[in-house]
Amino acid sequence: WRIENRALELAGYIPGDIVLIDQAAAARDGDTVIAQIYDFDIGDARTRIRRYDGVYLTTATMDAALAERPLPVDGERVVIVGRIVRMFRNRS
């Protein structure tokens, strides 16, 4: 996956970073994860890379436009798909 915005800049991820996701690894408090957020009313799902803080998904940004309210991970509407195990950054 490629980081496309500044939603996790305070966690060390910036736009353009490439992240490797392990779908078999269980998420622990403080991990950065990929999650599916379902909206059953309109039949839509969004994929987001966020921090897993206990039972919530959170952003880590100074950009107020990207900051989101914490989302409770309930295994139905918000589902963790995997966690980031490696990050690559182009230094050129």
JSON list of C-alpha atoms in Angstrom, two decimals:
[
{"chain": "A", "resi": 1, "resn": "TRP", "atom": "CA", "xyz": [0.00, 0.00, 0.00]},
{"chain": "A", "resi": 2, "resn": "ARG", "atom": "CA", "xyz": [1.08, 3.58, -0.59]},
{"chain": "A", "resi": 3, "resn": "ILE", "atom": "CA", "xyz": [0.43, 6.30, 1.98]},
{"chain": "A", "resi": 4, "resn": "GLU", "atom": "CA", "xyz": [-1.55, 8.97, 0.14]},
{"chain": "A", "resi": 5, "resn": "ASN", "atom": "CA", "xyz": [-2.23, 11.64, 2.76]},
{"chain": "A", "resi": 6, "resn": "ARG", "atom": "CA", "xyz": [-0.96, 13.13, 6.04]},
{"chain": "A", "resi": 7, "resn": "ALA", "atom": "CA", "xyz": [-3.46, 11.35, 8.32]},
{"chain": "A", "resi": 8, "resn": "LEU", "atom": "CA", "xyz": [-0.59, 9.50, 10.09]},
{"chain": "A", "resi": 9, "resn": "GLU", "atom": "CA", "xyz": [2.21, 12.07, 9.82]},
{"chain": "A", "resi": 10, "resn": "LEU", "atom": "CA", "xyz": [2.72, 12.22, 13.61]},
{"chain": "A", "resi": 11, "resn": "ALA", "atom": "CA", "xyz": [3.10, 8.43, 13.61]},
{"chain": "A", "resi": 12, "resn": "GLY", "atom": "CA", "xyz": [5.95, 8.75, 11.09]},
{"chain": "A", "resi": 13, "resn": "TYR", "atom": "CA", "xyz": [4.13, 8.02, 7.82]},
{"chain": "A", "resi": 14, "resn": "ILE", "atom": "CA", "xyz": [4.15, 10.61, 5.05]},
{"chain": "A", "resi": 15, "resn": "PRO", "atom": "CA", "xyz": [2.64, 10.66, 1.55]},
{"chain": "A", "resi": 16, "resn": "GLY", "atom": "CA", "xyz": [4.60, 8.45, -0.82]},
{"chain": "A", "resi": 17, "resn": "ASP", "atom": "CA", "xyz": [5.72, 5.93, 1.82]},
{"chain": "A", "resi": 18, "resn": "ILE", "atom": "CA", "xyz": [5.15, 2.30, 0.85]},
{"chain": "A", "resi": 19, "resn": "VAL", "atom": "CA", "xyz": [3.92, -0.02, 3.60]},
{"chain": "A", "resi": 20, "resn": "LEU", "atom": "CA", "xyz": [3.86, -3.80, 3.79]},
{"chain": "A", "resi": 21, "resn": "ILE", "atom": "CA", "xyz": [0.76, -5.26, 5.46]},
{"chain": "A", "resi": 22, "resn": "ASP", "atom": "CA", "xyz": [0.61, -8.64, 7.21]},
{"chain": "A", "resi": 23, "resn": "GLN", "atom": "CA", "xyz": [-2.99, -9.83, 7.11]},
{"chain": "A", "resi": 24, "resn": "ALA", "atom": "CA", "xyz": [-2.24, -12.75, 9.42]},
{"chain": "A", "resi": 25, "resn": "ALA", "atom": "CA", "xyz": [-0.73, -10.61, 12.19]},
{"chain": "A", "resi": 26, "resn": "ALA", "atom": "CA", "xyz": [-3.02, -9.64, 15.03]},
{"chain": "A", "resi": 27, "resn": "ALA", "atom": "CA", "xyz": [-3.18, -5.92, 15.81]},
{"chain": "A", "resi": 28, "resn": "ARG", "atom": "CA", "xyz": [-1.82, -4.74, 19.14]},
{"chain": "A", "resi": 29, "resn": "ASP", "atom": "CA", "xyz": [-2.37, -1.42, 20.89]},
{"chain": "A", "resi": 30, "resn": "GLY", "atom": "CA", "xyz": [-0.29, 1.23, 19.12]},
{"chain": "A", "resi": 31, "resn": "ASP", "atom": "CA", "xyz": [0.07, -0.64, 15.80]},
{"chain": "A", "resi": 32, "resn": "THR", "atom": "CA", "xyz": [-0.63, 0.98, 12.47]},
{"chain": "A", "resi": 33, "resn": "VAL", "atom": "CA", "xyz": [-3.24, -1.06, 10.65]},
{"chain": "A", "resi": 34, "resn": "ILE", "atom": "CA", "xyz": [-5.28, -1.26, 7.50]},
{"chain": "A", "resi": 35, "resn": "ALA", "atom": "CA", "xyz": [-9.01, -1.39, 8.13]},
{"chain": "A", "resi": 36, "resn": "GLN", "atom": "CA", "xyz": [-12.28, -1.63, 6.26]},
{"chain": "A", "resi": 37, "resn": "ILE", "atom": "CA", "xyz": [-14.98, 0.81, 7.34]},
{"chain": "A", "resi": 38, "resn": "TYR", "atom": "CA", "xyz": [-18.41, -0.27, 6.17]},
{"chain": "A", "resi": 39, "resn": "ASP", "atom": "CA", "xyz": [-21.47, 1.89, 5.64]},
{"chain": "A", "resi": 40, "resn": "PHE", "atom": "CA", "xyz": [-24.32, -0.59, 5.46]},
{"chain": "A", "resi": 41, "resn": "ASP", "atom": "CA", "xyz": [-26.90, 2.14, 4.75]},
{"chain": "A", "resi": 42, "resn": "ILE", "atom": "CA", "xyz": [-25.44, 2.87, 1.31]},
{"chain": "A", "resi": 43, "resn": "GLY", "atom": "CA", "xyz": [-23.62, -0.43, 0.74]},
{"chain": "A", "resi": 44, "resn": "ASP", "atom": "CA", "xyz": [-20.14, 1.08, 0.70]},
{"chain": "A", "resi": 45, "resn": "ALA", "atom": "CA", "xyz": [-16.77, 0.27, 2.24]},
{"chain": "A", "resi": 46, "resn": "ARG", "atom": "CA", "xyz": [-13.69, 2.46, 2.63]},
{"chain": "A", "resi": 47, "resn": "THR", "atom": "CA", "xyz": [-10.16, 1.22, 3.22]},
{"chain": "A", "resi": 48, "resn": "ARG", "atom": "CA", "xyz": [-8.09, 3.28, 5.64]},
{"chain": "A", "resi": 49, "resn": "ILE", "atom": "CA", "xyz": [-4.65, 3.06, 7.18]},
{"chain": "A", "resi": 50, "resn": "ARG", "atom": "CA", "xyz": [-4.93, 4.20, 10.79]},
{"chain": "A", "resi": 51, "resn": "ARG", "atom": "CA", "xyz": [-3.46, 3.72, 14.27]},
{"chain": "A", "resi": 52, "resn": "TYR", "atom": "CA", "xyz": [-5.05, 1.08, 16.47]},
{"chain": "A", "resi": 53, "resn": "ASP", "atom": "CA", "xyz": [-5.38, 2.51, 19.97]},
{"chain": "A", "resi": 54, "resn": "GLY", "atom": "CA", "xyz": [-6.91, -0.20, 22.14]},
{"chain": "A", "resi": 55, "resn": "VAL", "atom": "CA", "xyz": [-10.38, -0.54, 20.70]},
{"chain": "A", "resi": 56, "resn": "TYR", "atom": "CA", "xyz": [-10.33, 2.54, 18.44]},
{"chain": "A", "resi": 57, "resn": "LEU", "atom": "CA", "xyz": [-8.89, 3.59, 15.08]},
{"chain": "A", "resi": 58, "resn": "THR", "atom": "CA", "xyz": [-7.35, 7.05, 15.20]},
{"chain": "A", "resi": 59, "resn": "THR", "atom": "CA", "xyz": [-5.50, 9.51, 13.01]},
{"chain": "A", "resi": 60, "resn": "ALA", "atom": "CA", "xyz": [-2.22, 11.17, 14.00]},
{"chain": "A", "resi": 61, "resn": "THR", "atom": "CA", "xyz": [-2.05, 14.46, 12.13]},
{"chain": "A", "resi": 62, "resn": "MET", "atom": "CA", "xyz": [-1.74, 18.20, 12.62]},
{"chain": "A", "resi": 63, "resn": "ASP", "atom": "CA", "xyz": [-4.01, 18.78, 9.59]},
{"chain": "A", "resi": 64, "resn": "ALA", "atom": "CA", "xyz": [-7.47, 19.48, 10.98]},
{"chain": "A", "resi": 65, "resn": "ALA", "atom": "CA", "xyz": [-9.04, 18.54, 7.63]},
{"chain": "A", "resi": 66, "resn": "LEU", "atom": "CA", "xyz": [-7.69, 14.98, 7.97]},
{"chain": "A", "resi": 67, "resn": "ALA", "atom": "CA", "xyz": [-8.31, 14.49, 11.69]},
{"chain": "A", "resi": 68, "resn": "GLU", "atom": "CA", "xyz": [-11.19, 12.10, 12.33]},
{"chain": "A", "resi": 69, "resn": "ARG", "atom": "CA", "xyz": [-13.09, 11.16, 15.43]},
{"chain": "A", "resi": 70, "resn": "PRO", "atom": "CA", "xyz": [-11.91, 7.85, 16.86]},
{"chain": "A", "resi": 71, "resn": "LEU", "atom": "CA", "xyz": [-13.79, 4.91, 15.35]},
{"chain": "A", "resi": 72, "resn": "PRO", "atom": "CA", "xyz": [-14.57, 1.93, 17.60]},
{"chain": "A", "resi": 73, "resn": "VAL", "atom": "CA", "xyz": [-13.34, -1.35, 16.12]},
{"chain": "A", "resi": 74, "resn": "ASP", "atom": "CA", "xyz": [-16.38, -3.59, 16.46]},
{"chain": "A", "resi": 75, "resn": "GLY", "atom": "CA", "xyz": [-15.52, -6.36, 13.99]},
{"chain": "A", "resi": 76, "resn": "GLU", "atom": "CA", "xyz": [-18.62, -5.58, 11.96]},
{"chain": "A", "resi": 77, "resn": "ARG", "atom": "CA", "xyz": [-18.73, -1.94, 10.85]},
{"chain": "A", "resi": 78, "resn": "VAL", "atom": "CA", "xyz": [-15.01, -1.34, 11.45]},
{"chain": "A", "resi": 79, "resn": "VAL", "atom": "CA", "xyz": [-12.79, -4.36, 10.75]},
{"chain": "A", "resi": 80, "resn": "ILE", "atom": "CA", "xyz": [-9.01, -4.58, 10.96]},
{"chain": "A", "resi": 81, "resn": "VAL", "atom": "CA", "xyz": [-7.64, -6.36, 7.89]},
{"chain": "A", "resi": 82, "resn": "GLY", "atom": "CA", "xyz": [-3.95, -6.44, 8.84]},
{"chain": "A", "resi": 83, "resn": "ARG", "atom": "CA", "xyz": [-1.13, -4.48, 10.41]},
{"chain": "A", "resi": 84, "resn": "ILE", "atom": "CA", "xyz": [1.85, -2.68, 8.96]},
{"chain": "A", "resi": 85, "resn": "VAL", "atom": "CA", "xyz": [5.03, -4.67, 9.41]},
{"chain": "A", "resi": 86, "resn": "ARG", "atom": "CA", "xyz": [7.43, -2.64, 7.24]},
{"chain": "A", "resi": 87, "resn": "MET", "atom": "CA", "xyz": [7.70, 0.83, 5.72]},
{"chain": "A", "resi": 88, "resn": "PHE", "atom": "CA", "xyz": [9.81, 1.94, 2.76]},
{"chain": "A", "resi": 89, "resn": "ARG", "atom": "CA", "xyz": [10.59, 5.56, 1.87]},
{"chain": "A", "resi": 90, "resn": "ASN", "atom": "CA", "xyz": [12.18, 6.90, -1.30]},
{"chain": "A", "resi": 91, "resn": "ARG", "atom": "CA", "xyz": [15.04, 9.12, -0.13]},
{"chain": "A", "resi": 92, "resn": "SER", "atom": "CA", "xyz": [15.86, 10.74, -3.48]}
]
